PDB file of C-alpha atoms in Angstrom:
ATOM      1  CA  GLY R 640       2.692  16.636 -14.871  1.00 69.00           C
ATOM      2  CA  ALA R 641       4.321  13.282 -14.433  1.00 78.00           C
ATOM      3  CA  VAL R 642       5.884  12.001 -17.636  1.00 89.00           C
ATOM      4  CA  VAL R 643       6.994   8.486 -18.418  1.00 94.00           C
ATOM      5  CA  SER R 644       9.149   7.910 -21.460  1.00 95.00           C
ATOM      6  CA  GLN R 645       9.305   4.504 -23.104  1.00 96.00           C
ATOM      7  CA  HIS R 646      11.689   3.468 -25.876  1.00 96.00           C
ATOM      8  CA  PRO R 647      11.692   2.170 -28.480  1.00 96.00           C
ATOM      9  CA  SER R 648       8.141   2.750 -29.682  1.00 95.00           C
ATOM     10  CA  TRP R 649       8.344   0.128 -32.397  1.00 95.00           C
ATOM     11  CA  VAL R 650      10.593  -2.877 -32.880  1.00 95.00           C
ATOM     12  CA  ILE R 651      10.645  -5.378 -35.717  1.00 96.00           C
ATOM     13  CA  CYS R 652      13.209  -8.126 -35.470  1.00 93.00           C
ATOM     14  CA  LYS R 653      13.959 -11.718 -36.347  1.00 95.00           C
ATOM     15  CA  SER R 654      13.025 -14.685 -34.215  1.00 96.00           C
ATOM     16  CA  GLY R 655      15.690 -15.473 -31.639  1.00 95.00           C
ATOM     17  CA  THR R 656      16.687 -11.863 -31.078  1.00 94.00           C
ATOM     18  CA  SER R 657      16.656 -10.343 -27.610  1.00 96.00           C
ATOM     19  CA  VAL R 658      14.949  -6.982 -27.317  1.00 96.00           C
ATOM     20  CA  LYS R 659      15.386  -4.424 -24.556  1.00 97.00           C
ATOM     21  CA  ILE R 660      12.705  -1.864 -23.755  1.00 97.00           C
ATOM     22  CA  GLU R 661      13.417   1.117 -21.514  1.00 97.00           C
ATOM     23  CA  CYS R 662      11.013   2.934 -19.253  1.00 96.00           C
ATOM     24  CA  ARG R 663      12.024   6.221 -17.651  1.00 95.00           C
ATOM     25  CA  SER R 664      10.232   8.560 -15.304  1.00 93.00           C
ATOM     26  CA  LEU R 665      11.346  11.990 -16.465  1.00 93.00           C
ATOM     27  CA  ASP R 666      10.220  14.380 -13.771  1.00 89.00           C
ATOM     28  CA  PHE R 667       9.625  12.228 -10.721  1.00 89.00           C
ATOM     29  CA  GLN R 668      11.182   9.347  -8.864  1.00 89.00           C
ATOM     30  CA  ALA R 669       9.291   6.146  -9.421  1.00 87.00           C
ATOM     31  CA  THR R 670       9.034   3.990  -6.340  1.00 81.00           C
ATOM     32  CA  THR R 671       7.453   1.260  -8.393  1.00 87.00           C
ATOM     33  CA  MET R 672       7.260   0.470 -12.083  1.00 92.00           C
ATOM     34  CA  PHE R 673       4.930  -1.928 -13.799  1.00 93.00           C
ATOM     35  CA  TRP R 674       5.155  -3.802 -17.069  1.00 95.00           C
ATOM     36  CA  TYR R 675       2.023  -4.700 -18.988  1.00 95.00           C
ATOM     37  CA  ARG R 676       1.282  -6.592 -22.141  1.00 95.00           C
ATOM     38  CA  GLN R 677      -1.698  -5.759 -24.274  1.00 92.00           C
ATOM     39  CA  PHE R 678      -3.069  -7.833 -27.127  1.00 88.00           C
ATOM     40  CA  PRO R 679      -5.266  -6.192 -29.784  1.00 84.00           C
ATOM     41  CA  LYS R 680      -8.663  -5.183 -28.452  1.00 82.00           C
ATOM     42  CA  GLN R 681      -7.868  -6.568 -25.036  1.00 86.00           C
ATOM     43  CA  SER R 682      -7.114  -5.189 -21.619  1.00 89.00           C
ATOM     44  CA  LEU R 683      -3.749  -4.561 -20.028  1.00 90.00           C
ATOM     45  CA  MET R 684      -2.326  -7.672 -18.464  1.00 91.00           C
ATOM     46  CA  LEU R 685       0.166  -7.069 -15.682  1.00 91.00           C
ATOM     47  CA  MET R 686       3.362  -8.986 -16.276  1.00 94.00           C
ATOM     48  CA  ALA R 687       5.517  -7.861 -13.385  1.00 93.00           C
ATOM     49  CA  THR R 688       6.100  -5.217 -10.777  1.00 90.00           C
ATOM     50  CA  SER R 689       9.510  -3.838 -10.008  1.00 88.00           C
ATOM     51  CA  ASN R 690      10.847  -1.772  -7.159  1.00 84.00           C
ATOM     52  CA  GLU R 691      14.174  -0.020  -7.390  1.00 79.00           C
ATOM     53  CA  GLY R 692      17.024  -2.169  -6.195  1.00 78.00           C
ATOM     54  CA  SER R 693      15.046  -5.344  -5.709  1.00 80.00           C
ATOM     55  CA  LYS R 694      13.957  -8.288  -7.799  1.00 84.00           C
ATOM     56  CA  ALA R 695      10.822  -7.953  -9.838  1.00 89.00           C
ATOM     57  CA  THR R 696       7.638  -9.703  -8.793  1.00 90.00           C
ATOM     58  CA  TYR R 697       6.197 -11.639 -11.706  1.00 93.00           C
ATOM     59  CA  GLU R 698       2.562 -12.478 -12.216  1.00 91.00           C
ATOM     60  CA  GLN R 699       1.505 -16.072 -12.478  1.00 90.00           C
ATOM     61  CA  GLY R 700       2.225 -17.515 -15.883  1.00 92.00           C
ATOM     62  CA  VAL R 701       4.893 -14.982 -16.817  1.00 94.00           C
ATOM     63  CA  GLU R 702       8.295 -16.555 -17.388  1.00 93.00           C
ATOM     64  CA  LYS R 703      10.903 -14.617 -15.471  1.00 92.00           C
ATOM     65  CA  ASP R 704      13.722 -16.056 -17.551  1.00 94.00           C
ATOM     66  CA  LYS R 705      11.957 -14.971 -20.705  1.00 95.00           C
ATOM     67  CA  PHE R 706      11.094 -11.464 -19.580  1.00 96.00           C
ATOM     68  CA  LEU R 707      14.028 -10.022 -17.666  1.00 95.00           C
ATOM     69  CA  ILE R 708      13.327  -6.901 -15.658  1.00 94.00           C
ATOM     70  CA  ASN R 709      15.954  -4.643 -14.187  1.00 90.00           C
ATOM     71  CA  HIS R 710      15.035  -1.636 -12.084  1.00 87.00           C
ATOM     72  CA  ALA R 711      18.425   0.010 -11.864  1.00 82.00           C
ATOM     73  CA  SER R 712      17.405   3.353 -10.418  1.00 87.00           C
ATOM     74  CA  LEU R 713      14.411   5.353  -9.257  1.00 87.00           C
ATOM     75  CA  THR R 714      13.931   6.629 -12.796  1.00 92.00           C
ATOM     76  CA  LEU R 715      14.741   3.643 -14.999  1.00 93.00           C
ATOM     77  CA  SER R 716      13.397   0.154 -15.490  1.00 93.00           C
ATOM     78  CA  THR R 717      14.132  -2.130 -18.424  1.00 95.00           C
ATOM     79  CA  LEU R 718      12.338  -5.145 -19.841  1.00 96.00           C
ATOM     80  CA  THR R 719      14.349  -7.551 -21.957  1.00 97.00           C
ATOM     81  CA  VAL R 720      12.480 -10.084 -24.032  1.00 97.00           C
ATOM     82  CA  THR R 721      15.049 -12.836 -24.451  1.00 96.00           C
ATOM     83  CA  SER R 722      15.183 -15.011 -27.549  1.00 95.00           C
ATOM     84  CA  ALA R 723      11.939 -13.525 -28.812  1.00 94.00           C
ATOM     85  CA  HIS R 724       9.573 -15.587 -30.939  1.00 94.00           C
ATOM     86  CA  PRO R 725       6.509 -14.627 -32.992  1.00 94.00           C
ATOM     87  CA  GLU R 726       4.190 -15.407 -30.078  1.00 94.00           C
ATOM     88  CA  ASP R 727       5.941 -12.676 -28.089  1.00 95.00           C
ATOM     89  CA  SER R 728       4.698 -10.086 -30.568  1.00 95.00           C
ATOM     90  CA  SER R 729       2.521  -7.666 -28.647  1.00 94.00           C
ATOM     91  CA  PHE R 730       2.153  -4.150 -27.309  1.00 94.00           C
ATOM     92  CA  TYR R 731       4.216  -3.702 -24.137  1.00 96.00           C
ATOM     93  CA  ILE R 732       3.491  -0.760 -21.854  1.00 96.00           C
ATOM     94  CA  CYS R 733       5.258   0.362 -18.733  1.00 96.00           C
ATOM     95  CA  SER R 734       3.921   2.559 -15.998  1.00 93.00           C
ATOM     96  CA  ALA R 735       5.340   4.217 -12.913  1.00 92.00           C
ATOM     97  CA  ILE R 736       4.066   5.592  -9.666  1.00 87.00           C
ATOM     98  CA  GLY R 737       5.714   8.235  -7.557  1.00 81.00           C
ATOM     99  CA  GLY R 738       4.535   7.117  -4.155  1.00 75.00           C
ATOM    100  CA  LYS R 739       1.891   5.534  -2.030  1.00 69.00           C
ATOM    101  CA  ASP R 740      -1.653   5.932  -3.319  1.00 68.00           C
ATOM    102  CA  GLN R 741      -0.444   7.794  -6.395  1.00 75.00           C
ATOM    103  CA  PRO R 742      -1.920   7.103  -9.840  1.00 80.00           C
ATOM    104  CA  GLN R 743       0.020   5.210 -12.459  1.00 85.00           C
ATOM    105  CA  HIS R 744       1.517   7.158 -15.312  1.00 90.00           C
ATOM    106  CA  PHE R 745       1.976   5.212 -18.507  1.00 93.00           C
ATOM    107  CA  GLY R 746       4.638   5.242 -21.167  1.00 94.00           C
ATOM    108  CA  ASP R 747       3.679   5.382 -24.838  1.00 93.00           C
ATOM    109  CA  GLY R 748       4.165   1.659 -25.249  1.00 94.00           C
ATOM    110  CA  THR R 749       6.366  -0.473 -27.474  1.00 96.00           C
ATOM    111  CA  ARG R 750       4.941  -2.415 -30.357  1.00 95.00           C
ATOM    112  CA  LEU R 751       7.047  -5.536 -30.747  1.00 96.00           C
ATOM    113  CA  SER R 752       6.826  -7.585 -33.923  1.00 95.00           C
ATOM    114  CA  ILE R 753       8.853 -10.766 -34.203  1.00 95.00           C
ATOM    115  CA  LEU R 754       9.204 -12.182 -37.692  1.00 93.00           C
TER     116      LEU R 754
ATOM    117  CA  GLY S 876      -6.658 -12.096  -6.312  1.00 78.00           C
ATOM    118  CA  GLU S 877      -8.707  -9.148  -7.446  1.00 85.00           C
ATOM    119  CA  ASN S 878     -11.171  -9.586 -10.287  1.00 91.00           C
ATOM    120  CA  VAL S 879     -12.595  -6.583 -12.101  1.00 95.00           C
ATOM    121  CA  GLU S 880     -15.529  -6.947 -14.465  1.00 96.00           C
ATOM    122  CA  GLN S 881     -16.521  -4.187 -16.834  1.00 97.00           C
ATOM    123  CA  HIS S 882     -19.671  -3.661 -18.860  1.00 97.00           C
ATOM    124  CA  PRO S 883     -20.579  -3.062 -21.586  1.00 97.00           C
ATOM    125  CA  SER S 884     -17.751  -4.106 -23.859  1.00 95.00           C
ATOM    126  CA  THR S 885     -18.971  -1.750 -26.572  1.00 97.00           C
ATOM    127  CA  LEU S 886     -21.164   1.303 -26.341  1.00 98.00           C
ATOM    128  CA  SER S 887     -22.481   3.569 -29.068  1.00 98.00           C
ATOM    129  CA  VAL S 888     -24.184   6.844 -28.229  1.00 98.00           C
ATOM    130  CA  GLN S 889     -25.328   9.854 -30.175  1.00 98.00           C
ATOM    131  CA  GLU S 890     -23.343  13.010 -29.722  1.00 98.00           C
ATOM    132  CA  GLY S 891     -24.715  14.962 -26.795  1.00 97.00           C
ATOM    133  CA  ASP S 892     -26.122  11.914 -25.033  1.00 97.00           C
ATOM    134  CA  SER S 893     -24.712  10.447 -21.840  1.00 98.00           C
ATOM    135  CA  ALA S 894     -22.605   7.313 -21.554  1.00 98.00           C
ATOM    136  CA  VAL S 895     -22.344   5.071 -18.513  1.00 98.00           C
ATOM    137  CA  ILE S 896     -19.792   2.341 -17.960  1.00 98.00           C
ATOM    138  CA  LYS S 897     -20.016   0.024 -14.972  1.00 98.00           C
ATOM    139  CA  CYS S 898     -17.439  -2.032 -13.135  1.00 98.00           C
ATOM    140  CA  THR S 899     -17.504  -4.446 -10.238  1.00 97.00           C
ATOM    141  CA  TYR S 900     -14.606  -5.659  -8.155  1.00 96.00           C
ATOM    142  CA  SER S 901     -14.158  -8.604  -5.854  1.00 95.00           C
ATOM    143  CA  ASP S 902     -11.583  -7.578  -3.249  1.00 92.00           C
ATOM    144  CA  SER S 903     -13.058  -5.462  -0.480  1.00 91.00           C
ATOM    145  CA  ALA S 904      -9.533  -4.270   0.388  1.00 89.00           C
ATOM    146  CA  SER S 905      -9.281  -2.324  -2.858  1.00 91.00           C
ATOM    147  CA  ASN S 906      -9.207   1.358  -2.028  1.00 88.00           C
ATOM    148  CA  TYR S 907      -8.367   3.254  -5.188  1.00 88.00           C
ATOM    149  CA  PHE S 908     -10.296   3.214  -8.462  1.00 93.00           C
ATOM    150  CA  PRO S 909      -8.861   5.012 -11.496  1.00 92.00           C
ATOM    151  CA  TRP S 910     -10.404   5.262 -14.945  1.00 96.00           C
ATOM    152  CA  TYR S 911      -8.269   5.391 -18.055  1.00 94.00           C
ATOM    153  CA  LYS S 912      -8.988   6.433 -21.622  1.00 96.00           C
ATOM    154  CA  GLN S 913      -6.949   4.776 -24.343  1.00 94.00           C
ATOM    155  CA  GLU S 914      -7.004   5.851 -27.959  1.00 92.00           C
ATOM    156  CA  LEU S 915      -5.896   3.394 -30.596  1.00 86.00           C
ATOM    157  CA  GLY S 916      -2.183   2.642 -30.348  1.00 82.00           C
ATOM    158  CA  LYS S 917      -1.623   5.139 -27.574  1.00 87.00           C
ATOM    159  CA  ARG S 918      -0.971   5.082 -23.871  1.00 90.00           C
ATOM    160  CA  PRO S 919      -3.798   4.849 -21.340  1.00 91.00           C
ATOM    161  CA  GLN S 920      -4.459   8.269 -19.846  1.00 92.00           C
ATOM    162  CA  LEU S 921      -5.925   8.814 -16.421  1.00 91.00           C
ATOM    163  CA  ILE S 922      -9.181  10.735 -16.732  1.00 95.00           C
ATOM    164  CA  ILE S 923     -10.580  10.517 -13.233  1.00 95.00           C
ATOM    165  CA  ASP S 924     -10.091   8.522 -10.063  1.00 92.00           C
ATOM    166  CA  ILE S 925     -11.854   7.953  -6.780  1.00 92.00           C
ATOM    167  CA  ARG S 926     -10.756   6.667  -3.414  1.00 88.00           C
ATOM    168  CA  SER S 927     -12.705   4.409  -1.123  1.00 85.00           C
ATOM    169  CA  ASN S 928     -13.539   7.165   1.358  1.00 84.00           C
ATOM    170  CA  VAL S 929     -15.492   9.079  -1.280  1.00 83.00           C
ATOM    171  CA  GLY S 930     -18.799   8.138  -2.899  1.00 91.00           C
ATOM    172  CA  GLU S 931     -18.757  10.436  -5.890  1.00 95.00           C
ATOM    173  CA  LYS S 932     -16.391  12.674  -7.769  1.00 94.00           C
ATOM    174  CA  LYS S 933     -16.998  14.969 -10.692  1.00 96.00           C
ATOM    175  CA  ASP S 934     -14.738  16.745 -13.155  1.00 95.00           C
ATOM    176  CA  GLN S 935     -16.621  18.778 -15.761  1.00 96.00           C
ATOM    177  CA  ARG S 936     -18.417  16.270 -18.001  1.00 97.00           C
ATOM    178  CA  ILE S 937     -17.001  13.236 -16.268  1.00 98.00           C
ATOM    179  CA  ALA S 938     -18.160  11.759 -12.976  1.00 97.00           C
ATOM    180  CA  VAL S 939     -17.448   8.578 -11.102  1.00 97.00           C
ATOM    181  CA  THR S 940     -19.527   6.951  -8.385  1.00 97.00           C
ATOM    182  CA  LEU S 941     -18.470   4.267  -5.940  1.00 96.00           C
ATOM    183  CA  ASN S 942     -20.604   1.895  -3.913  1.00 95.00           C
ATOM    184  CA  LYS S 943     -18.264   0.112  -1.512  1.00 93.00           C
ATOM    185  CA  THR S 944     -20.960  -2.093  -0.067  1.00 94.00           C
ATOM    186  CA  ALA S 945     -21.919  -3.480  -3.444  1.00 95.00           C
ATOM    187  CA  LYS S 946     -18.326  -3.285  -4.700  1.00 96.00           C
ATOM    188  CA  HIS S 947     -19.162  -1.481  -7.883  1.00 95.00           C
ATOM    189  CA  PHE S 948     -18.222   1.818  -9.448  1.00 97.00           C
ATOM    190  CA  SER S 949     -19.335   3.631 -12.561  1.00 98.00           C
ATOM    191  CA  LEU S 950     -18.106   6.218 -15.023  1.00 98.00           C
ATOM    192  CA  HIS S 951     -20.562   8.777 -16.323  1.00 98.00           C
ATOM    193  CA  ILE S 952     -19.820  10.982 -19.312  1.00 98.00           C
ATOM    194  CA  THR S 953     -22.371  13.663 -20.087  1.00 97.00           C
ATOM    195  CA  GLU S 954     -22.800  15.677 -23.285  1.00 97.00           C
ATOM    196  CA  THR S 955     -20.610  13.239 -25.184  1.00 98.00           C
ATOM    197  CA  GLN S 956     -18.492  14.500 -28.048  1.00 97.00           C
ATOM    198  CA  PRO S 957     -16.844  12.618 -30.937  1.00 96.00           C
ATOM    199  CA  GLU S 958     -13.451  13.060 -29.300  1.00 96.00           C
ATOM    200  CA  ASP S 959     -14.697  11.005 -26.371  1.00 97.00           C
ATOM    201  CA  SER S 960     -14.576   7.975 -28.666  1.00 97.00           C
ATOM    202  CA  ALA S 961     -11.938   5.607 -27.267  1.00 97.00           C
ATOM    203  CA  VAL S 962     -11.536   2.529 -25.114  1.00 96.00           C
ATOM    204  CA  TYR S 963     -12.131   3.133 -21.427  1.00 97.00           C
ATOM    205  CA  PHE S 964     -10.680   0.946 -18.701  1.00 96.00           C
ATOM    206  CA  CYS S 965     -11.669   0.867 -15.086  1.00 96.00           C
ATOM    207  CA  ALA S 966      -9.246  -0.412 -12.496  1.00 93.00           C
ATOM    208  CA  ALA S 967      -9.155  -1.392  -8.864  1.00 92.00           C
ATOM    209  CA  SER S 968      -6.112  -0.970  -6.723  1.00 86.00           C
ATOM    210  CA  LYS S 969      -4.934  -1.732  -3.225  1.00 81.00           C
ATOM    211  CA  GLY S 970      -1.724  -1.614  -1.366  1.00 67.00           C
ATOM    212  CA  SER S 971       0.429   0.312   1.001  1.00 54.00           C
ATOM    213  CA  GLY S 972       4.002   1.301   1.479  1.00 46.00           C
ATOM    214  CA  GLY S 973       4.389   2.646  -2.010  1.00 46.00           C
ATOM    215  CA  TYR S 974       3.178  -0.418  -3.868  1.00 57.00           C
ATOM    216  CA  GLN S 975      -0.183  -0.328  -5.570  1.00 67.00           C
ATOM    217  CA  LYS S 976      -1.181  -3.399  -7.518  1.00 74.00           C
ATOM    218  CA  VAL S 977      -3.727  -2.421 -10.126  1.00 82.00           C
ATOM    219  CA  THR S 978      -6.155  -4.796 -11.792  1.00 88.00           C
ATOM    220  CA  PHE S 979      -7.781  -3.541 -14.972  1.00 92.00           C
ATOM    221  CA  GLY S 980     -11.210  -4.236 -16.326  1.00 94.00           C
ATOM    222  CA  THR S 981     -11.663  -5.645 -19.809  1.00 93.00           C
ATOM    223  CA  GLY S 982     -12.373  -2.291 -21.395  1.00 95.00           C
ATOM    224  CA  THR S 983     -15.316  -0.563 -23.045  1.00 97.00           C
ATOM    225  CA  LYS S 984     -15.096   0.713 -26.572  1.00 96.00           C
ATOM    226  CA  LEU S 985     -17.105   3.903 -26.694  1.00 97.00           C
ATOM    227  CA  GLN S 986     -18.230   5.287 -30.012  1.00 97.00           C
ATOM    228  CA  VAL S 987     -19.830   8.697 -30.126  1.00 97.00           C
ATOM    229  CA  ILE S 988     -21.791   9.162 -33.321  1.00 96.00           C
ATOM    230  CA  PRO S 989     -21.838  12.729 -34.648  1.00 94.00           C
TER     231      PRO S 989
END
Protein backbone atom coordinates (compact mmCIF):
# COMPACT_ATOMS: atom_id res chain seq x y z
CA GLY A 1 0.00 0.00 0.00
CA ALA A 2 0.87 3.65 -0.18
CA VAL A 3 3.52 4.63 2.35
CA VAL A 4 4.44 8.10 3.49
CA SER A 5 7.63 8.56 5.46
CA GLN A 6 8.09 11.57 7.71
CA HIS A 7 11.31 12.57 9.47
CA PRO A 8 12.29 13.34 12.09
CA SER A 9 9.72 11.81 14.42
CA TRP A 10 10.78 13.88 17.40
CA VAL A 11 12.65 17.16 17.69
CA ILE A 12 13.65 19.05 20.81
CA CYS A 13 15.51 22.29 20.27
CA LYS A 14 16.14 25.73 21.66
CA SER A 15 14.03 28.77 20.91
CA GLY A 16 15.19 30.56 17.78
CA THR A 17 16.26 27.41 15.97
CA SER A 18 14.89 26.57 12.54
CA VAL A 19 13.63 23.04 12.10
CA LYS A 20 13.11 21.17 8.84
CA ILE A 21 10.67 18.29 8.55
CA GLU A 22 10.67 15.98 5.54
CA CYS A 23 7.75 14.14 4.04
CA ARG A 24 8.33 11.49 1.39
CA SER A 25 5.98 9.28 -0.56
CA LEU A 26 7.88 6.02 -0.86
CA ASP A 27 5.97 3.97 -3.39
CA PHE A 28 3.86 6.46 -5.30
CA GLN A 29 4.10 9.90 -6.82
CA ALA A 30 2.29 12.47 -4.76
CA THR A 31 0.46 15.04 -6.82
CA THR A 32 -0.37 16.95 -3.69
CA MET A 33 0.98 17.00 -0.16
CA PHE A 34 -0.63 18.49 2.89
CA TRP A 35 0.79 19.75 6.16
CA TYR A 36 -1.27 19.59 9.33
CA ARG A 37 -0.78 20.68 12.89
CA GLN A 38 -2.41 18.86 15.74
CA PHE A 39 -2.62 20.04 19.33
CA PRO A 40 -3.23 17.51 22.13
CA LYS A 41 -6.73 16.06 22.05
CA GLN A 42 -7.67 18.18 19.08
CA SER A 43 -8.33 17.64 15.41
CA LEU A 44 -5.95 18.04 12.51
CA MET A 45 -5.73 21.61 11.36
CA LEU A 46 -4.65 22.07 7.76
CA MET A 47 -1.76 24.49 7.50
CA ALA A 48 -0.97 24.39 3.81
CA THR A 49 -1.28 22.45 0.61
CA SER A 50 1.58 21.99 -1.78
CA ASN A 51 1.77 20.81 -5.35
CA GLU A 52 5.04 19.80 -6.92
CA GLY A 53 6.81 22.68 -8.56
CA SER A 54 4.47 25.40 -7.39
CA LYS A 55 4.07 27.61 -4.37
CA ALA A 56 2.20 26.25 -1.41
CA THR A 57 -1.30 27.44 -0.61
CA TYR A 58 -1.54 28.47 3.02
CA GLU A 59 -4.65 28.40 5.13
CA GLN A 60 -5.90 31.58 6.70
CA GLY A 61 -3.94 32.50 9.78
CA VAL A 62 -0.85 30.47 8.90
CA GLU A 63 2.25 32.60 8.45
CA LYS A 64 3.96 31.65 5.22
CA ASP A 65 7.22 33.25 6.30
CA LYS A 66 7.15 31.26 9.50
CA PHE A 67 6.29 27.92 7.96
CA LEU A 68 8.24 27.51 4.74
CA ILE A 69 7.10 24.72 2.46
CA ASN A 70 9.06 23.38 -0.46
CA HIS A 71 7.67 20.68 -2.72
CA ALA A 72 10.79 19.86 -4.68
CA SER A 73 9.64 16.70 -6.40
CA LEU A 74 6.69 14.35 -6.74
CA THR A 75 7.96 12.38 -3.76
CA LEU A 76 9.30 15.02 -1.38
CA SER A 77 7.91 18.00 0.48
CA THR A 78 9.58 19.81 3.36
CA LEU A 79 8.25 22.07 6.09
CA THR A 80 10.69 24.43 7.76
CA VAL A 81 9.63 26.08 10.98
CA THR A 82 11.79 29.20 11.03
CA SER A 83 13.01 30.75 14.26
CA ALA A 84 10.84 28.40 16.29
CA HIS A 85 9.42 29.49 19.63
CA PRO A 86 7.70 27.54 22.41
CA GLU A 87 4.26 28.33 20.97
CA ASP A 88 5.27 26.44 17.82
CA SER A 89 5.55 23.24 19.84
CA SER A 90 3.05 20.80 18.40
CA PHE A 91 2.54 17.59 16.47
CA TYR A 92 3.05 18.17 12.74
CA ILE A 93 1.75 15.61 10.27
CA CYS A 94 2.09 15.47 6.53
CA SER A 95 -0.04 13.57 4.09
CA ALA A 96 0.07 12.84 0.38
CA ILE A 97 -2.33 11.84 -2.32
CA GLY A 98 -1.47 10.04 -5.51
CA GLY A 99 -4.14 11.47 -7.75
CA LYS A 100 -7.61 12.81 -8.17
CA ASP A 101 -10.16 11.44 -5.72
CA GLN A 102 -7.53 9.35 -3.97
CA PRO A 103 -7.42 9.08 -0.17
CA GLN A 104 -4.76 10.84 1.85
CA HIS A 105 -1.95 8.77 3.27
CA PHE A 106 -0.37 10.16 6.40
CA GLY A 107 3.16 10.21 7.68
CA ASP A 108 3.93 9.21 11.26
CA GLY A 109 4.11 12.81 12.37
CA THR A 110 6.80 14.93 14.00
CA ARG A 111 6.56 15.96 17.60
CA LEU A 112 8.25 19.34 17.90
CA SER A 113 9.20 20.68 21.31
CA ILE A 114 10.76 24.12 21.56
CA LEU A 115 12.44 24.92 24.86
CA GLY B 1 -15.41 27.14 3.51
CA GLU B 2 -16.40 23.66 4.57
CA ASN B 3 -17.41 23.04 8.17
CA VAL B 4 -17.54 19.53 9.57
CA GLU B 5 -19.17 18.82 12.91
CA GLN B 6 -18.70 15.53 14.69
CA HIS B 7 -20.56 13.99 17.60
CA PRO B 8 -20.11 12.72 20.21
CA SER B 9 -16.71 13.92 21.35
CA THR B 10 -16.34 10.90 23.63
CA LEU B 11 -18.05 7.55 23.52
CA SER B 12 -17.77 4.60 25.87
CA VAL B 13 -19.27 1.24 24.97
CA GLN B 14 -19.10 -2.25 26.38
CA GLU B 15 -17.16 -4.77 24.38
CA GLY B 16 -19.43 -6.41 21.85
CA ASP B 17 -21.81 -3.46 21.64
CA SER B 18 -22.12 -1.17 18.63
CA ALA B 19 -20.73 2.34 18.34
CA VAL B 20 -22.08 5.10 16.13
CA ILE B 21 -20.36 8.36 15.32
CA LYS B 22 -22.14 11.08 13.37
CA CYS B 23 -20.88 13.94 11.25
CA THR B 24 -22.49 16.76 9.34
CA TYR B 25 -20.95 18.93 6.66
CA SER B 26 -21.90 22.26 5.20
CA ASP B 27 -20.62 22.30 1.62
CA SER B 28 -22.90 20.46 -0.77
CA ALA B 29 -20.00 20.22 -3.25
CA SER B 30 -18.13 17.82 -0.98
CA ASN B 31 -18.00 14.45 -2.68
CA TYR B 32 -15.65 12.24 -0.71
CA PHE B 33 -15.94 11.27 2.95
CA PRO B 34 -13.13 9.30 4.59
CA TRP B 35 -12.97 8.11 8.18
CA TYR B 36 -9.69 7.88 10.04
CA LYS B 37 -8.65 6.08 13.20
CA GLN B 38 -5.84 7.61 15.21
CA GLU B 39 -4.18 5.91 18.14
CA LEU B 40 -2.33 8.03 20.65
CA GLY B 41 0.79 9.59 19.15
CA LYS B 42 0.37 7.81 15.84
CA ARG B 43 -0.68 8.68 12.33
CA PRO B 44 -4.33 8.76 11.29
CA GLN B 45 -5.18 5.60 9.36
CA LEU B 46 -7.92 5.39 6.79
CA ILE B 47 -10.46 2.79 7.87
CA ILE B 48 -13.26 3.34 5.40
CA ASP B 49 -14.44 5.93 2.92
CA ILE B 50 -17.52 6.69 0.88
CA ARG B 51 -18.16 8.77 -2.20
CA SER B 52 -21.16 10.94 -2.86
CA ASN B 53 -22.67 8.57 -5.42
CA VAL B 54 -23.03 5.83 -2.80
CA GLY B 55 -25.39 5.74 0.18
CA GLU B 56 -23.78 3.00 2.21
CA LYS B 57 -20.58 1.01 2.35
CA LYS B 58 -19.58 -1.85 4.59
CA ASP B 59 -16.28 -3.52 5.40
CA GLN B 60 -16.59 -6.34 7.93
CA ARG B 61 -17.50 -4.72 11.26
CA ILE B 62 -17.35 -1.20 9.94
CA ALA B 63 -19.99 0.57 7.88
CA VAL B 64 -20.55 4.12 6.76
CA THR B 65 -23.78 5.73 5.60
CA LEU B 66 -24.21 8.97 3.71
CA ASN B 67 -27.28 11.16 3.38
CA LYS B 68 -26.45 13.81 0.79
CA THR B 69 -29.74 15.61 1.15
CA ALA B 70 -29.28 16.12 4.86
CA LYS B 71 -25.50 16.48 4.49
CA HIS B 72 -24.65 13.99 7.17
CA PHE B 73 -22.74 10.74 7.33
CA SER B 74 -22.17 8.20 10.05
CA LEU B 75 -19.69 5.53 11.07
CA HIS B 76 -21.02 2.32 12.55
CA ILE B 77 -18.80 -0.18 14.32
CA THR B 78 -20.42 -3.44 15.34
CA GLU B 79 -19.17 -6.05 17.81
CA THR B 80 -16.67 -3.58 19.24
CA GLN B 81 -13.39 -4.86 20.59
CA PRO B 82 -10.87 -3.23 22.96
CA GLU B 83 -8.51 -2.63 20.06
CA ASP B 84 -11.14 -0.39 18.49
CA SER B 85 -10.38 2.13 21.24
CA ALA B 86 -8.91 5.22 19.56
CA VAL B 87 -9.85 8.65 18.29
CA TYR B 88 -11.92 8.61 15.12
CA PHE B 89 -12.07 11.51 12.70
CA CYS B 90 -14.55 12.03 9.93
CA ALA B 91 -13.66 14.25 7.01
CA ALA B 92 -15.28 15.86 4.02
CA SER B 93 -13.46 16.50 0.82
CA LYS B 94 -14.02 18.11 -2.54
CA GLY B 95 -11.96 19.02 -5.49
CA SER B 96 -10.85 18.06 -8.92
CA GLY B 97 -7.75 17.96 -11.02
CA GLY B 98 -5.73 16.12 -8.44
CA TYR B 99 -6.35 18.47 -5.54
CA GLN B 100 -8.60 17.36 -2.73
CA LYS B 101 -8.99 19.74 0.17
CA VAL B 102 -10.01 17.78 3.23
CA THR B 103 -11.72 19.24 6.27
CA PHE B 104 -11.64 17.11 9.40
CA GLY B 105 -14.19 16.80 12.14
CA THR B 106 -13.23 17.43 15.75
CA GLY B 107 -12.78 13.77 16.57
CA THR B 108 -14.49 11.18 18.76
CA LYS B 109 -12.60 9.37 21.45
CA LEU B 110 -13.97 5.85 21.55
CA GLN B 111 -13.36 3.68 24.57
CA VAL B 112 -14.35 0.05 24.44
CA ILE B 113 -14.65 -1.40 27.91
CA PRO B 114 -13.69 -5.07 28.19
